[in-house]
Coordinates of C-alpha atoms in Angstrom, one line a residue:
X200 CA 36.7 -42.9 62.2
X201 CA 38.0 -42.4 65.8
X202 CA 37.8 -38.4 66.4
X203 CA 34.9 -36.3 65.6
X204 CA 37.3 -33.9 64.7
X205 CA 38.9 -35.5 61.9
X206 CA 35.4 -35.7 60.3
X207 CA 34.8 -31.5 60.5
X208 CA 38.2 -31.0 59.1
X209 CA 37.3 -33.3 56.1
X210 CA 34.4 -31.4 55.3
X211 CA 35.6 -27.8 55.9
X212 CA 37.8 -27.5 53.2
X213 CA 38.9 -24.1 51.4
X214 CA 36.7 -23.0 48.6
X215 CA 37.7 -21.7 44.9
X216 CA 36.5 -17.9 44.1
X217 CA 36.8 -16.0 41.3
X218 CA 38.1 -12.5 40.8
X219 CA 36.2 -12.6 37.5
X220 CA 33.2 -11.2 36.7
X221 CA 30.9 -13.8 35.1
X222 CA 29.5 -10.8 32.8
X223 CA 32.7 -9.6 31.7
X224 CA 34.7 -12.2 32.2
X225 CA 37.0 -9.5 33.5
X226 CA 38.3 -8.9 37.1
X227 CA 35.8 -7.2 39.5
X228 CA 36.1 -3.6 40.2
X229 CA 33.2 -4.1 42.8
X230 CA 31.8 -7.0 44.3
X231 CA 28.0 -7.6 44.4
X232 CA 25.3 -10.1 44.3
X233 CA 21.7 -10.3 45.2
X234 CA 19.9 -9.8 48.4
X235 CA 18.8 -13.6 48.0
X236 CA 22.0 -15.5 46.8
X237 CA 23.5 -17.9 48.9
X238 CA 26.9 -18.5 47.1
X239 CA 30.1 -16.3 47.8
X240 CA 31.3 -15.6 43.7
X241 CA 30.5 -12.1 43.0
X242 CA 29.7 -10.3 39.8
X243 CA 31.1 -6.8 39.0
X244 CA 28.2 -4.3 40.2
X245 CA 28.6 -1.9 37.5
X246 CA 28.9 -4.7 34.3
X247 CA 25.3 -6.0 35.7
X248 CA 23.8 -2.8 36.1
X249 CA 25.0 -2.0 32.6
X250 CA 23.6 -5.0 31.5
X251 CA 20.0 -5.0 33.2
X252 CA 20.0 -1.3 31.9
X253 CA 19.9 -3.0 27.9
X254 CA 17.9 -6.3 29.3
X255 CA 15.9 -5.7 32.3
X256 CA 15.9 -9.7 33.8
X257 CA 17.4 -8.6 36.6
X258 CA 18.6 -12.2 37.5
X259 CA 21.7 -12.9 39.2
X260 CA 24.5 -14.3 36.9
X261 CA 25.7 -16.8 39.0
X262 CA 22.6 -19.0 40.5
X263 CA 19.7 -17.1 38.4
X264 CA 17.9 -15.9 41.4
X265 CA 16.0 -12.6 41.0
X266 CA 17.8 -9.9 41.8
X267 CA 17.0 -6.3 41.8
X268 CA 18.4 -3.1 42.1
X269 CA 17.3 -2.4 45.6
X270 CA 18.4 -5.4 46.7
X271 CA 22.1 -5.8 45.3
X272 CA 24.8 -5.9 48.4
X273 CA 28.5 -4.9 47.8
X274 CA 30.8 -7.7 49.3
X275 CA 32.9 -5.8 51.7
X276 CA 35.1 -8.9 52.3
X277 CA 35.8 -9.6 48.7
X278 CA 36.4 -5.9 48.2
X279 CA 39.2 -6.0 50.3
X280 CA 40.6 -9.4 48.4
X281 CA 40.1 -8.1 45.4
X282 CA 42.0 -4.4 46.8
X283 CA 44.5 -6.3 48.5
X284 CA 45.8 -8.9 45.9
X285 CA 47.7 -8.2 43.2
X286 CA 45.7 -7.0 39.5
X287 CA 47.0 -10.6 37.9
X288 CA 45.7 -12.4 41.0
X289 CA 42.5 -14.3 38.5
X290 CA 41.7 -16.6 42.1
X291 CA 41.3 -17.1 45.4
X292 CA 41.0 -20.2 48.0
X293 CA 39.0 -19.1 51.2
X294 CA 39.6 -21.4 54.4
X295 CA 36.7 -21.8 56.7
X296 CA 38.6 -19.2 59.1
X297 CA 38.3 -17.1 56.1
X298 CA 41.7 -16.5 55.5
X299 CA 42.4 -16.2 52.0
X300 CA 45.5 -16.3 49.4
X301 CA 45.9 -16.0 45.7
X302 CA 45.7 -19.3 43.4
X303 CA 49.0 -19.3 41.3
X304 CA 48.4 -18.4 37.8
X305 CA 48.8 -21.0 35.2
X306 CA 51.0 -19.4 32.8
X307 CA 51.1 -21.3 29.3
X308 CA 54.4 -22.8 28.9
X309 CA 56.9 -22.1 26.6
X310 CA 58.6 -24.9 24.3
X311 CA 61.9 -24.5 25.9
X312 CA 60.5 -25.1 29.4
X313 CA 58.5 -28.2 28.1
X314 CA 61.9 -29.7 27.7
X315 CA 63.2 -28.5 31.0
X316 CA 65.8 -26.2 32.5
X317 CA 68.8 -25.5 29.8
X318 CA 72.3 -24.0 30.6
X319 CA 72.5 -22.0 28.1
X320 CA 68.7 -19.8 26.7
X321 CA 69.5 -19.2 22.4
X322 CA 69.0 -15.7 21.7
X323 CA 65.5 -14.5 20.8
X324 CA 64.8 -14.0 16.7
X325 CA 64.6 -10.5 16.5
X326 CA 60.7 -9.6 15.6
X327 CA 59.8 -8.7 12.0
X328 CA 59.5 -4.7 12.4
X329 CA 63.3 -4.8 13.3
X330 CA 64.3 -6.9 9.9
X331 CA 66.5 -4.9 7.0
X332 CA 63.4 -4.5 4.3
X333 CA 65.5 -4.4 1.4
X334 CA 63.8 -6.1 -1.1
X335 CA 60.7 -6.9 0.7
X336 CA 57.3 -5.4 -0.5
X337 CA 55.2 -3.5 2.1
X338 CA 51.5 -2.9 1.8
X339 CA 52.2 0.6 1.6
X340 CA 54.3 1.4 -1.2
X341 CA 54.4 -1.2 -4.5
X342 CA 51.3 -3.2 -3.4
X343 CA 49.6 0.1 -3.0
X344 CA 50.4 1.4 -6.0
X345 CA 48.6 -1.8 -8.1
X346 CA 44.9 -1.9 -8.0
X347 CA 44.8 -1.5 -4.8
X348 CA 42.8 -4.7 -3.5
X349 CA 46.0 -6.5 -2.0
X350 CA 46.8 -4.5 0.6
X351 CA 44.6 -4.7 4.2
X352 CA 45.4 -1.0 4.8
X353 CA 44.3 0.6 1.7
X354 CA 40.6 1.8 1.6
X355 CA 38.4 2.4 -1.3
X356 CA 36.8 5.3 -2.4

């Protein structure tokens, strides 16, 4: 290539990060790793000291480096992403400027939208708890009153 330049911009690209504890699997609450670890993903400080409390390897989650009590560092940067961004936010790109900003959220889609926008949306069915019961058995009252071993909710003496 002709510029130098061209070539840093190539390889300065923005990284991935979870908001997700890789313990958990749940968003952070606070941002830690290990004294030793090189990588940026963090793991939720109080989900690994929970679980070194029970296991005592004391091993980082995310690259398996030893990593011990004393030497555990809160992230302040990814504190104040994970403060900052919205609860739903599950990831965030980093630029090499490290500005950051939220990865949209895949959302599963629904059958209607698989077929593309429509005029006209058909009214919801109404959900089961708001049907007219007449003639319908519940678990509660005729199943209940049989031996007893049909319904989920009934427990034996």
């Amino acid at each position: 290539s002709a510029g130098g330049a061209t070539d840093d911009s190539v390889e300065q690209t923005a990284i991935k990060v979870s908001l997700k504890c890789p313990i958990t699997f749940r968003r952070i609450t606070l941002p830690a790793r290990g004294h030793d670890c090189k990588h940026i993903q963090c793991f939720d400080l109080e989900s690994y000291l929970r679980l070194n409390c029970e296991r005592g390897s004391w091993k980082c989650p995310v690259c398996s480096k030893v990593a011990l009590l004393e030497g555990l560092e809160v992230d302040q940067f990814m504190w104040g992403i994970l403060t900052a961004s919205s609860t739903d936010v599950e990831e965030v790109t980093i630029d090499p400027n490290s500005q950051w900003k939220p990865v949209a959220v895949k959302q599963e889609p629904k059958d209607e939208e698989c077929q593309g926008p429509q005029p006209s949306k058909k009214p919801r069915p109404s959900p089961p708890d708001s049907l007219p019961l007449s003639g319908v058995r519940t678990p509660t009252s005729q199943m209940s009153s049989s031996s007893g071993h049909y319904s989920p909710y009934q427990t034996q003496p």
